[in-house]
Coordinates of C-alpha atoms and ligand atoms in Angstrom, one line a residue:
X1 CA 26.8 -5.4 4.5
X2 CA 27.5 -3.1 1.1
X3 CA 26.7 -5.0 -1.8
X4 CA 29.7 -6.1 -4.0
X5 CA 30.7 -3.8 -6.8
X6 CA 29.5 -4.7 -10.2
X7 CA 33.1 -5.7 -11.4
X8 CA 32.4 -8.4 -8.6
X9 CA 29.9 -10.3 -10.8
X10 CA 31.6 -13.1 -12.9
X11 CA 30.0 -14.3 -15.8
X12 CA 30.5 -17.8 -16.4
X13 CA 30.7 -19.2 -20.4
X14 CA 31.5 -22.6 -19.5
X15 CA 29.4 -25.9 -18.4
X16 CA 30.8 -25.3 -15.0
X17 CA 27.9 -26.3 -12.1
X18 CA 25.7 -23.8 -10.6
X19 CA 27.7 -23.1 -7.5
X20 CA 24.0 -22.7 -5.7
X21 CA 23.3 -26.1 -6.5
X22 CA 25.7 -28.4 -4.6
X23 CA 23.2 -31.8 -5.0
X24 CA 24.7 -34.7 -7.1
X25 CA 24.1 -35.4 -10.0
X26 CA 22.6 -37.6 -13.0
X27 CA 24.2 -40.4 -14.8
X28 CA 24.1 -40.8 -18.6
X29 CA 21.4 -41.2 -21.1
X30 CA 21.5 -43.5 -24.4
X31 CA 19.6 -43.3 -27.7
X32 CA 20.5 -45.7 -30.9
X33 CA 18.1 -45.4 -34.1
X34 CA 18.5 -47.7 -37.0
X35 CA 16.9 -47.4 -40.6
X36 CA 15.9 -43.8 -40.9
X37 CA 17.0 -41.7 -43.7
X38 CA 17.8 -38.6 -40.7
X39 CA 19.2 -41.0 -38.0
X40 CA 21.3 -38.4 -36.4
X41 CA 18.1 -35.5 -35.9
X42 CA 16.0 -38.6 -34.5
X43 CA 19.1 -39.5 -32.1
X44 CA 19.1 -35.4 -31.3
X45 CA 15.6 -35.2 -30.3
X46 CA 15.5 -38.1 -28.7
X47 CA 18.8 -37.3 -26.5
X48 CA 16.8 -34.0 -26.2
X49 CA 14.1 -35.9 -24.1
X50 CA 16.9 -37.6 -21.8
X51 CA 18.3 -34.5 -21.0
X52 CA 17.6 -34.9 -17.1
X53 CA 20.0 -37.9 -17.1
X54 CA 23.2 -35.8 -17.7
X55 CA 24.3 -32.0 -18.9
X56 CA 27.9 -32.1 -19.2
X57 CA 28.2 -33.4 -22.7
X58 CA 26.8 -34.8 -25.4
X59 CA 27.8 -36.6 -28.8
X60 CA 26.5 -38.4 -31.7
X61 CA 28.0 -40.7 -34.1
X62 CA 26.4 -41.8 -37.3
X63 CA 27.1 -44.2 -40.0
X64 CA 26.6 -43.0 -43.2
X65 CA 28.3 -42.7 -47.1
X66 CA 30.4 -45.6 -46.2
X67 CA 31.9 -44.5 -43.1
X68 CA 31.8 -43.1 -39.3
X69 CA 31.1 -39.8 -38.2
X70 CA 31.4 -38.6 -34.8
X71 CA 29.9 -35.1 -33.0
X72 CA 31.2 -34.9 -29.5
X73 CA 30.2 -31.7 -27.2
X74 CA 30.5 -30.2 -24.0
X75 CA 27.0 -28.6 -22.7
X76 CA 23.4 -29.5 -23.7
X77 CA 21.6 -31.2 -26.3
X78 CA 20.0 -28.4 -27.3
X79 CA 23.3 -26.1 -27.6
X80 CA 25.5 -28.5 -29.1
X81 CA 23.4 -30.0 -31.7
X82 CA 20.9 -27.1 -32.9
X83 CA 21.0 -26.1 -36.2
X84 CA 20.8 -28.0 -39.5
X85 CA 24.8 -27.6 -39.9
X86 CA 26.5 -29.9 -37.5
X87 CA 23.5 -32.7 -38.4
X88 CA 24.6 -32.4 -42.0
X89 CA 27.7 -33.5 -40.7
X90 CA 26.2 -36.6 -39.2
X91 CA 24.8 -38.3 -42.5
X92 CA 23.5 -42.2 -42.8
X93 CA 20.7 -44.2 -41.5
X94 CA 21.5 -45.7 -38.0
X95 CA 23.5 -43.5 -35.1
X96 CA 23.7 -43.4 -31.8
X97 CA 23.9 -40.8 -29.3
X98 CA 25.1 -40.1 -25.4
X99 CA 24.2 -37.8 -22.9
X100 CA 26.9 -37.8 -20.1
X101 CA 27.3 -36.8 -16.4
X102 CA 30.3 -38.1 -15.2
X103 CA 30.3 -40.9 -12.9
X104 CA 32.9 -43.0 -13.4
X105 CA 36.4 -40.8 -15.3
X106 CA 36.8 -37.1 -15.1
X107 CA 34.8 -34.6 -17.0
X108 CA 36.6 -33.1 -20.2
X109 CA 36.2 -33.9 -23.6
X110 CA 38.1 -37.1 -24.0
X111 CA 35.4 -39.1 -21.9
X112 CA 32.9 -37.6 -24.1
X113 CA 30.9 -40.7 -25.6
X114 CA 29.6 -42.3 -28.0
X115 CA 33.6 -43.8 -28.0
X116 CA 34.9 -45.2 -31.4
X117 CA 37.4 -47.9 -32.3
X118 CA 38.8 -49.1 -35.6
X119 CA 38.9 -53.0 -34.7
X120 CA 40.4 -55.7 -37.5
X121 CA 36.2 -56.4 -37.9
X122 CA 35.9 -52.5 -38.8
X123 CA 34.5 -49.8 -36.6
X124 CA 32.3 -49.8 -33.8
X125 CA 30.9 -46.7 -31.7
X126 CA 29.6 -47.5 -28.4
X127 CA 27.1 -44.9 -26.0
X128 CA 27.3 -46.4 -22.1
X129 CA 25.3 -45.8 -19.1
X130 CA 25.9 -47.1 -16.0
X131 CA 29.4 -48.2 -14.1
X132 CA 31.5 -51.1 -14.2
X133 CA 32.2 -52.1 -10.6
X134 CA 35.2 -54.1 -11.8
X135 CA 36.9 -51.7 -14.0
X136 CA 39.5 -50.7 -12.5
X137 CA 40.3 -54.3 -12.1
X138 CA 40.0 -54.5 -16.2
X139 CA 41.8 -51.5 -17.0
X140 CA 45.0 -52.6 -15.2
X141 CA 45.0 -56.4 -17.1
X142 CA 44.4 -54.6 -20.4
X143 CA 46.6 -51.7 -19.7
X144 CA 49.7 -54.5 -18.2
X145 CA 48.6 -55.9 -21.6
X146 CA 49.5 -53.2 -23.9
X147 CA 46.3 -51.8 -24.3
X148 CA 47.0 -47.6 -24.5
X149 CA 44.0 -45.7 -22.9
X150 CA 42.8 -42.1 -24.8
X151 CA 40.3 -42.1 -21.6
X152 CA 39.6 -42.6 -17.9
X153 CA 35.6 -43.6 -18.6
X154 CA 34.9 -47.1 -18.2
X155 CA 33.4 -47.3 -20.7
X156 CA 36.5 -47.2 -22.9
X157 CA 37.6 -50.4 -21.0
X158 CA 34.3 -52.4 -22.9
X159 CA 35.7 -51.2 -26.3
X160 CA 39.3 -52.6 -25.4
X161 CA 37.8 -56.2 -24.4
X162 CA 35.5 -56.1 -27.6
X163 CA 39.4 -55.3 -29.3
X164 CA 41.0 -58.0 -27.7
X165 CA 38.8 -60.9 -28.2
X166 CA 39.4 -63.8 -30.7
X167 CA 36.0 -64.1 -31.7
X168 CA 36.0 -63.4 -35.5
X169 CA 32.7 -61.8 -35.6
X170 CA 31.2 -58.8 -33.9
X171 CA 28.3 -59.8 -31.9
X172 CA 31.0 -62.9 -30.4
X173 CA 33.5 -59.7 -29.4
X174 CA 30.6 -58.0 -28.3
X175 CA 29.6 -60.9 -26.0
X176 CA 32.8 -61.7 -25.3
X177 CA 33.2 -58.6 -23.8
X178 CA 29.9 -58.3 -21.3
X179 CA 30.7 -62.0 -20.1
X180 CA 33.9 -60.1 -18.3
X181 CA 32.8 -57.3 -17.1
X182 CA 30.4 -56.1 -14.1
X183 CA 28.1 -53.5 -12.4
X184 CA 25.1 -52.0 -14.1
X185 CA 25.0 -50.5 -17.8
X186 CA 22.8 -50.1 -20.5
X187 CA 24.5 -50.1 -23.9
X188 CA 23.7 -49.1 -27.6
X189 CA 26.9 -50.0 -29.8
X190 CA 26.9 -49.1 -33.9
X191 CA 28.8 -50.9 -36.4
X192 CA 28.6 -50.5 -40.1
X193 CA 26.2 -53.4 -40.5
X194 CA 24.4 -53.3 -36.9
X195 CA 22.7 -51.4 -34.1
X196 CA 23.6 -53.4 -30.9
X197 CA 21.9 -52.5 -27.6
X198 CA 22.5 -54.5 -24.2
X199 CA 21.5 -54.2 -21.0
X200 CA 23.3 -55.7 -17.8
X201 CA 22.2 -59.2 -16.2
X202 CA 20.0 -57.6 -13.3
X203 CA 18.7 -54.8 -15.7
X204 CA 19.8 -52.4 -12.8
X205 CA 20.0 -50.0 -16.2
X206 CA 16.9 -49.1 -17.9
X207 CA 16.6 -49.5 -22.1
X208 CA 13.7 -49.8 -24.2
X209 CA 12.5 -50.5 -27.7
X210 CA 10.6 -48.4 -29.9
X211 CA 9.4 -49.0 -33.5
X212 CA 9.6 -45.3 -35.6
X213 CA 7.5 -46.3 -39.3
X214 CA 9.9 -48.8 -40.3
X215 CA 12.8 -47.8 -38.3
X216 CA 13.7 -49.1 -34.6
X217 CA 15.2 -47.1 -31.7
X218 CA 16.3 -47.9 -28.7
X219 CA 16.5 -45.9 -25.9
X220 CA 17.1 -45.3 -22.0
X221 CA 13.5 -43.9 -21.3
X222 CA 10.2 -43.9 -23.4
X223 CA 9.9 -40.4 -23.1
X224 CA 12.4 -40.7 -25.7
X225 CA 10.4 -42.7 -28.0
X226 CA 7.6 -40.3 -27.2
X227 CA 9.4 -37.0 -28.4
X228 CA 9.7 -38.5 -31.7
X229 CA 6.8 -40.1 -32.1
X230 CA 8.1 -43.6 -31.9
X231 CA 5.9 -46.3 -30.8
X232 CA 7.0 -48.3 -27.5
X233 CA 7.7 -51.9 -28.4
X234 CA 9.4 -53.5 -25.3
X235 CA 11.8 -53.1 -22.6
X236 CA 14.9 -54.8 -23.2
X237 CA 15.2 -57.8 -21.0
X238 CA 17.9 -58.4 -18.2
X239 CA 20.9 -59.8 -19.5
X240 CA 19.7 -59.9 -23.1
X241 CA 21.5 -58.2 -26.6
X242 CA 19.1 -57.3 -29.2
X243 CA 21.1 -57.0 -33.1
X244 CA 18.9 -54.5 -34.9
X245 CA 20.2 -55.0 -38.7
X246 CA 18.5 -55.5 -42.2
X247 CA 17.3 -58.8 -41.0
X248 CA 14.6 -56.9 -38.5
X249 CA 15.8 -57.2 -34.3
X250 CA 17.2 -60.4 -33.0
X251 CA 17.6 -61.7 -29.2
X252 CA 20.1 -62.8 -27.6
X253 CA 20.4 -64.1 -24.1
X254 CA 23.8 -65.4 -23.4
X255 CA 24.2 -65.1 -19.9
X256 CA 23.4 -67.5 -17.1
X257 CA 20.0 -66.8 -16.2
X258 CA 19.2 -64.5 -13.2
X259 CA 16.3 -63.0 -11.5
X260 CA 15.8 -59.5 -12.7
X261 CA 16.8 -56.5 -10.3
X262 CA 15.5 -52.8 -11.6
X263 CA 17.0 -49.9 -9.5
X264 CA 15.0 -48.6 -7.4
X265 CA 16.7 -44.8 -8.1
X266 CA 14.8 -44.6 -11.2
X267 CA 11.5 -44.4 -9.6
X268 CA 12.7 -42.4 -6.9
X269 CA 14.1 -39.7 -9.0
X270 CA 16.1 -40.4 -12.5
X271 CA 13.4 -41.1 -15.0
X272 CA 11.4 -38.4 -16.2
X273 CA 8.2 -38.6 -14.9
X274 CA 6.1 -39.2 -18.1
X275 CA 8.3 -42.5 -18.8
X276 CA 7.4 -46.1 -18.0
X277 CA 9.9 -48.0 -16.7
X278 CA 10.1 -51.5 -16.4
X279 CA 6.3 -51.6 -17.2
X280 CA 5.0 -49.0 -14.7
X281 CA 4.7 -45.2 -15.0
X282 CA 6.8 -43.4 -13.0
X283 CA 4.4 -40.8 -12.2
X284 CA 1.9 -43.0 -10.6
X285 CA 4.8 -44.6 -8.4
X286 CA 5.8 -41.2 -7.4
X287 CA 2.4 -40.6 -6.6
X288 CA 1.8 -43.6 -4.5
X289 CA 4.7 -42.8 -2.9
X290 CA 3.2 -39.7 -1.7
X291 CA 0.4 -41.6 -0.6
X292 CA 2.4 -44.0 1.0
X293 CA 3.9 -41.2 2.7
X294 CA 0.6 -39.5 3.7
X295 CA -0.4 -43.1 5.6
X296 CA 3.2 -43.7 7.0
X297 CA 3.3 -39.9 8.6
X298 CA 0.1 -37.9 8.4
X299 CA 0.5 -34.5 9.9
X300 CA -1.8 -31.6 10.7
X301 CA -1.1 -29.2 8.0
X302 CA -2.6 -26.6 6.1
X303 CA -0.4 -26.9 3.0
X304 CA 1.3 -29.5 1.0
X305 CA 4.3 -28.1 -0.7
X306 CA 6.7 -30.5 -3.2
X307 CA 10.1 -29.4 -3.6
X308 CA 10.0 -28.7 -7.1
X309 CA 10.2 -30.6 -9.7
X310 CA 11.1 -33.9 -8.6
X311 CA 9.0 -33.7 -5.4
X312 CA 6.0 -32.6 -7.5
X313 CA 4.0 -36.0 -8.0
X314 CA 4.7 -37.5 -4.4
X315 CA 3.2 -34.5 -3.1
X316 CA 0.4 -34.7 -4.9
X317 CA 0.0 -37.9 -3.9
X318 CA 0.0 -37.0 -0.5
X319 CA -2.2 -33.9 -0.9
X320 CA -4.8 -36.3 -2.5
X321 CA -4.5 -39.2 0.0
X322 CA -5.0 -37.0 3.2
X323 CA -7.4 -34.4 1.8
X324 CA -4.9 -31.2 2.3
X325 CA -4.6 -28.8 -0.1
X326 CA -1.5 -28.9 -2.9
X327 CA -0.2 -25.7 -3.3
X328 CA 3.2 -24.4 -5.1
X329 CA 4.8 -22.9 -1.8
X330 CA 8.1 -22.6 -3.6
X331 CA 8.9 -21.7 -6.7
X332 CA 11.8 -23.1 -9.2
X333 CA 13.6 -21.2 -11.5
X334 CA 14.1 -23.1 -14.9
X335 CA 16.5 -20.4 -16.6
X336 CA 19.7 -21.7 -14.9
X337 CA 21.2 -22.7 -17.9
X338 CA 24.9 -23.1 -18.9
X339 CA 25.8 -19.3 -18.9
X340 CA 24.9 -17.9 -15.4
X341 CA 25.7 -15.0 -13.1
X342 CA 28.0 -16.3 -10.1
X343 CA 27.9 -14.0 -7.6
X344 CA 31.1 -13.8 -6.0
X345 CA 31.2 -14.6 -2.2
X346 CA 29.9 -11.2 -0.6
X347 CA 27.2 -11.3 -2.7
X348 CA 26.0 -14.5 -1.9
X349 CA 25.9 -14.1 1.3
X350 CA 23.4 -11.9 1.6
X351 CA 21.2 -15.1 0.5
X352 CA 21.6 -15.3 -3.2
X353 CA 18.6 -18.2 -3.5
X354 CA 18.9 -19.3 -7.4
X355 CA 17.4 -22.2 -7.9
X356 CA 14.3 -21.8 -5.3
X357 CA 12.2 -19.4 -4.2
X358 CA 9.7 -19.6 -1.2
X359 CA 5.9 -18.2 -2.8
X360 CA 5.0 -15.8 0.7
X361 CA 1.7 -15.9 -0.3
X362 CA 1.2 -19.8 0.3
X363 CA 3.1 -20.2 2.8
X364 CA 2.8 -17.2 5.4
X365 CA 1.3 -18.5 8.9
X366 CA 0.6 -21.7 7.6
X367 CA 1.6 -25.1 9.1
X368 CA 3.6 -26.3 6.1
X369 CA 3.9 -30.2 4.5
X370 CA 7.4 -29.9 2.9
X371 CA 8.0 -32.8 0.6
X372 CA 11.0 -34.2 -1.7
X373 CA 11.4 -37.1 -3.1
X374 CA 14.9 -37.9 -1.4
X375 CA 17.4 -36.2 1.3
X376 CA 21.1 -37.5 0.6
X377 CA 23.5 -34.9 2.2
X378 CA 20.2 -32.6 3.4
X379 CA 22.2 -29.1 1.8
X380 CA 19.0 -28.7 -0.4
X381 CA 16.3 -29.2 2.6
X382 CA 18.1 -27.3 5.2
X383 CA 18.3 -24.2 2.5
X384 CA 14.7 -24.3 1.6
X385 CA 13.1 -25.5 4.8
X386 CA 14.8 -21.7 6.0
X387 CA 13.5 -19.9 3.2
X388 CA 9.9 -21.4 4.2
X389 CA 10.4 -20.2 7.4
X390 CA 11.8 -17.0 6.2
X391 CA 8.4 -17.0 4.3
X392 CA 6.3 -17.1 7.5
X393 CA 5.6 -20.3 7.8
X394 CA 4.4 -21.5 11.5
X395 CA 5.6 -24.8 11.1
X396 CA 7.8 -27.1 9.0
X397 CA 6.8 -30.8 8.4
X398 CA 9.7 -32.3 6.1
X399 CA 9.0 -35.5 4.5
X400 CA 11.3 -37.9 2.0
X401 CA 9.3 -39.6 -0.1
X402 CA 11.8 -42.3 -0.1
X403 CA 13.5 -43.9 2.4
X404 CA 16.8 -42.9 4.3
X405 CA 19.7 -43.2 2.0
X406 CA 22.8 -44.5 4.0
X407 CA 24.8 -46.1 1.7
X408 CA 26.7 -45.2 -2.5
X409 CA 26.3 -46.4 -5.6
X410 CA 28.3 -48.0 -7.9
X411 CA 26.0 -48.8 -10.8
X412 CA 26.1 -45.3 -12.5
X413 CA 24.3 -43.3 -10.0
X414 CA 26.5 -40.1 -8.7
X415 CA 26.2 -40.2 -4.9
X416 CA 28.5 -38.8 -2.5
X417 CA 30.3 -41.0 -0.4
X418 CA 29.6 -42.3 2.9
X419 CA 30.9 -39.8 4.7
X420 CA 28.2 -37.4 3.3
X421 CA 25.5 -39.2 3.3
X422 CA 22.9 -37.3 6.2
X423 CA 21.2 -40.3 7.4
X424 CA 24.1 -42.8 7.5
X425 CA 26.1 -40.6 10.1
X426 CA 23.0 -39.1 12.5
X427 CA 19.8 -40.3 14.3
X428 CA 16.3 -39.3 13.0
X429 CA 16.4 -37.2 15.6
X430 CA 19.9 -35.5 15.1
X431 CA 18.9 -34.8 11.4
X432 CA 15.6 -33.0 12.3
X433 CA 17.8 -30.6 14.7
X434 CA 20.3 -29.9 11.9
X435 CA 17.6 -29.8 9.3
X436 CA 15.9 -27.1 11.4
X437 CA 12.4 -28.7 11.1
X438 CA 9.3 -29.5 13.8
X439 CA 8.8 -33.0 12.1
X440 CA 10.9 -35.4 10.0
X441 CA 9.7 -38.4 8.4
X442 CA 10.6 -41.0 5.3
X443 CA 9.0 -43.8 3.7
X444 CA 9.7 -46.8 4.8
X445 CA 11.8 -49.4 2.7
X446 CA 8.5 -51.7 2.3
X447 CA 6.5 -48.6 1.6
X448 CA 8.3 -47.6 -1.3
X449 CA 8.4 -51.4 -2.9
X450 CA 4.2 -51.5 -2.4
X451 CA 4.4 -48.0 -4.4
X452 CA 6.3 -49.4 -6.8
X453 CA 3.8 -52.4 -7.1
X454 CA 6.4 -55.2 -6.0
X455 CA 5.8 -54.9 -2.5
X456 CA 7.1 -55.8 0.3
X457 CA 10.0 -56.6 0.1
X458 CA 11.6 -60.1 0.2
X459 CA 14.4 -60.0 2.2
X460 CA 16.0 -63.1 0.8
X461 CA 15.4 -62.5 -2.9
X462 CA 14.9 -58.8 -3.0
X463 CA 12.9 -57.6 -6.3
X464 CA 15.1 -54.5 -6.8
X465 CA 18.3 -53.4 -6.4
X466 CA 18.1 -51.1 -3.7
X467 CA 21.2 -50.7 -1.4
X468 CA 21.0 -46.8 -1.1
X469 CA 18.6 -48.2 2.0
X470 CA 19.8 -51.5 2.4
X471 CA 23.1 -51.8 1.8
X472 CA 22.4 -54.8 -0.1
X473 CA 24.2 -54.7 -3.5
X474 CA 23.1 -56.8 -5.7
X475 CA 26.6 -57.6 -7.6
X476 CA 30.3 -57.9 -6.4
X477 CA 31.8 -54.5 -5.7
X478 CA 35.4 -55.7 -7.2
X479 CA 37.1 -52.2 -7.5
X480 CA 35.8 -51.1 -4.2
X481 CA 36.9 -54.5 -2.5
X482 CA 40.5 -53.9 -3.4
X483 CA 40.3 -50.0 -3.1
X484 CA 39.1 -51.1 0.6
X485 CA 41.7 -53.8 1.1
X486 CA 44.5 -50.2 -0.3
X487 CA 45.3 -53.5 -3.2
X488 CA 47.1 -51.4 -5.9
X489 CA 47.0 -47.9 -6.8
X490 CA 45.2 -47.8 -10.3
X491 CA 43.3 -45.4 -9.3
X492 CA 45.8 -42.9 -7.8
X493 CA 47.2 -43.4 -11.2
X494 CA 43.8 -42.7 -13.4
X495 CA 43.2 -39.4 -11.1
X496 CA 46.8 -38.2 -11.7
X497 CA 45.9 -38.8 -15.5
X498 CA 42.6 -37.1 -14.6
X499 CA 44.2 -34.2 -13.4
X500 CA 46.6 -34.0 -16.1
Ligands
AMP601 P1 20.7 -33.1 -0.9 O1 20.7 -31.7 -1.0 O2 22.2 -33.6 -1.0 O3 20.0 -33.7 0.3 O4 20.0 -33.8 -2.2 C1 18.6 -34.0 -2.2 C2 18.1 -33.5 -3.5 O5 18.8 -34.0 -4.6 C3 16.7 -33.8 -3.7 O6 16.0 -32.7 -4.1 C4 16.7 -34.9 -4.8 O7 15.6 -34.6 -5.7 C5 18.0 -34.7 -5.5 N1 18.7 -35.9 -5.8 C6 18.7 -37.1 -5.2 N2 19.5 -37.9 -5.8 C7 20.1 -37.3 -6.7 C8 21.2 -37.6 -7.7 N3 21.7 -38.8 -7.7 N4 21.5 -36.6 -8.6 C9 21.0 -35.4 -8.5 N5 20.1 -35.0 -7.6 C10 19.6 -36.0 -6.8

């Protein structure tokens, strides 16, 4: 085949996806810093460190010289808010700040968070992550209400409710507002008095605390609090609202008590691996995953190879549990920014690999441990596990370092729908034929809870929330429910708006 003709190269300016990466994506990320003279540069770096949990936009909103001011981007962290200039605009001493990947409303710039609204109690700014599972459900009482949307994110709808209450003061609204709605969210809302940060009843969502001199930050991650130097007080609780103000932080629990339900996702692969979550580092689960792995399926191998970077620390795990050597068999490119080269459809075809290339040197004649930390619709393993071969490699040994995933989310996690999912429509065996491998293997479901350290699992009062493998949500799926039952047509009506 003739290669294409240069004027077949397209360069691309916008956010739009990496056409070579089809995998799904992040959810959001949430920062909130109160009391420091730069709020705004301390809510940048930090959104800087929870880059990984969404790339399609990013804002800040800061209070400051008596009133609101609000940066909303499409693209990076690093793009949007470089430069000394747009944080000038951002003055005061408490902001908040949003990293987004869509999960739940279109992409575009009017779902862009943190989200502001003038209320009769004054303003209030609120950065989300996570999904309402009965928002749909809310969005049609507020909007048969009178209630005029400016979004499709669900987040917007936790503003409105905060709106209509008749509480008279702010934290009431605020609590108000969480008592009706459902699914899994962190939440870091700014008034002109208060830094407000919530996390949902099962802390599905992560959010931590983190002390910075005299000034407090909250955050999804601690890698967060470790970019800027912030010291790591506590993870919010389940269910609980801490009010950061001039007093110092208060508590608030004013939910029915329930039993604590982390998701297991962000062990698997959302957090960054340098960030404790829920009490344990992420890196050592991922690692014991790997061992995990290494008891659950040895293999006779020569090499170990993790698909980089999230498979990086369960193969190592594995490498060091059965004694085979660890070696970087393929190679990950880290330049595939926002501006790319997409090479038009001839040119790919001839095997355009961006995102991954297999290292001949490690991998020729050599019986070869592939491992990543999940499969979900297999296009990433059956690419690379060809490559490998292409390589030379004698033999292909693909392992998941978690556990089959047959079934979506609904708590802020993008996953492809059913449909799509590899392992809920084919047998092991089926998968290893179309994956093209000698060997398949995952962890099992109990394997993954004694990496975590909260193992096994208890089938009647499961410790996390865990229905990519299980199918066992931990919270009413409302929206779904009616979507299922074809009860009203919201949502034909949102996507036309999407669309629009
Ligand atoms: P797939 O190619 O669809 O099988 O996706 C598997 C790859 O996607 C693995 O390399 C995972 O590290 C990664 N992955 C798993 N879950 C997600 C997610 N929700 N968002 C982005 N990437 C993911």
């Amino acid at each position: 085949m003739a290669l294409a003709p240069a004027s077949d190269v397209i360069v691309h300016r916008t956010f739009e996806r990496d056409p070579d990466d089809d995998r799904p994506r992040l959810e959001c990320g949430v920062v909130g810093v109160w009391g420091q003279p730069d709020a705004s540069a301390v809510a940048a770096l930090a959104l800087h460190a929870l880059q990984h949990r969404g790339q399609e936009a990013c804002g800040i909103t800061s209070f400051g010289e008596g009133r609101f001011h609000n940066e909303r981007h499409l693209g990076h962290v690093g793009d949007a808010f470089s430069g000394p200039n747009l944080l000038q605009r951002l003055p005061g001493s408490s902001a908040i700040g949003h990293t987004r990947y869509s999960t739940a409303g279109g992409a575009g710039m009017r779902n862009i968070q943190p989200m502001f609204a003038d209320l009769r109690t004054g303003g209030i700014a609120l950065g989300h992550n996570g999904n309402l599972t009965n928002f749909m459900a809310l969005r049609e009482m507020l909007v048969e209400e009178g209630a005029i949307f400016q979004s499709t994110s669900d987040s917007e709808v936790i503003l409105h409710l905060i709106a209509h209450s008749k509480k008279r003061k702010i934290v009431d609204r605020f609590i108000d507002a969480l008592s009706q709605i459902e699914g899994g969210y962190a939440l870091v809302g700014l008034t002109n008095k208060k830094l407000i940060g919530a996390r949902d009843p099962l802390g599905i969502r992560p959010l931590v605390l983190g002390r910075l001199g005299d000034a407090w930050v909250l955050a999804s991650e601690t890698c967060a609090l470790d970019m800027i130097g912030a010291k790591f007080e506590r993870d919010i609780q389940h269910g609980e609202i801490v009010i950061i103000d001039e007093k110092g932080v208060r508590s608030l629990r004013p939910f029915p008590a329930a039993r604590a339900r982390p998701c297991v996702f962000e062990y698997v692969y959302f957090s960054r691996p340098d960030s404790v979550v829920n009490g344990r580092s992420v890196y050592d689960v991922r690692k014991r995953m790997g061992a995990q792995l290494a008891s659950e399926h040895p293999r006779e191998a020569d090499v170990i190879v993790p698909v980089p970077d999230s498979g990086v620390p369960a193969a190592l795990g594995y490498a060091q549990a059965s004694g085979l050597p660890f070696e970087m068999g393929i190679i990950r490119s880290h330049y595939l920014g926002r501006t790319f080269i997409q090479p038009s459809q001839g040119v790919r075809e001839l095997g355009v690999r961006m995102k991954h290339s297999p290292n001949r040197a490690v991998l020729s004649g050599k019986r070869v441990v592939l491992i990543d930390d999940s499969i979900v619709r297999g296009t990433t393993s059956v690419k690379l596990v060809r490559a490998v071969r292409e390589a030379g490699a004698a033999e292909v040994h693909l392992l998941s370092a978690s556990p089959p995933i047959m079934w979506p989310d609904f708590y802020g996690i993008d996953m492809p729908e059913r449909s799509q999912l590899i392992a809920a429509n084919h047998t092991l065996e089926e998968m290893r034929a179309r994956l093209e491998v000698d060997t398949l293997g995952f962890l099992s479901v109990d394997g993954l809870y004694q990496a975590i350290g909260v193992g096994p699992r208890n089938a009647a009062l499961p410790q996390l929330t865990d229905h990519y493998f299980t199918g066992d949500y931990p919270t009413r799926l409302i929206d779904h429910e009616r979507r299922m039952s074809g009860e009203r047509s919201a949502d034909k009506q949102l996507s036309l708006l999407a669309s629009a």
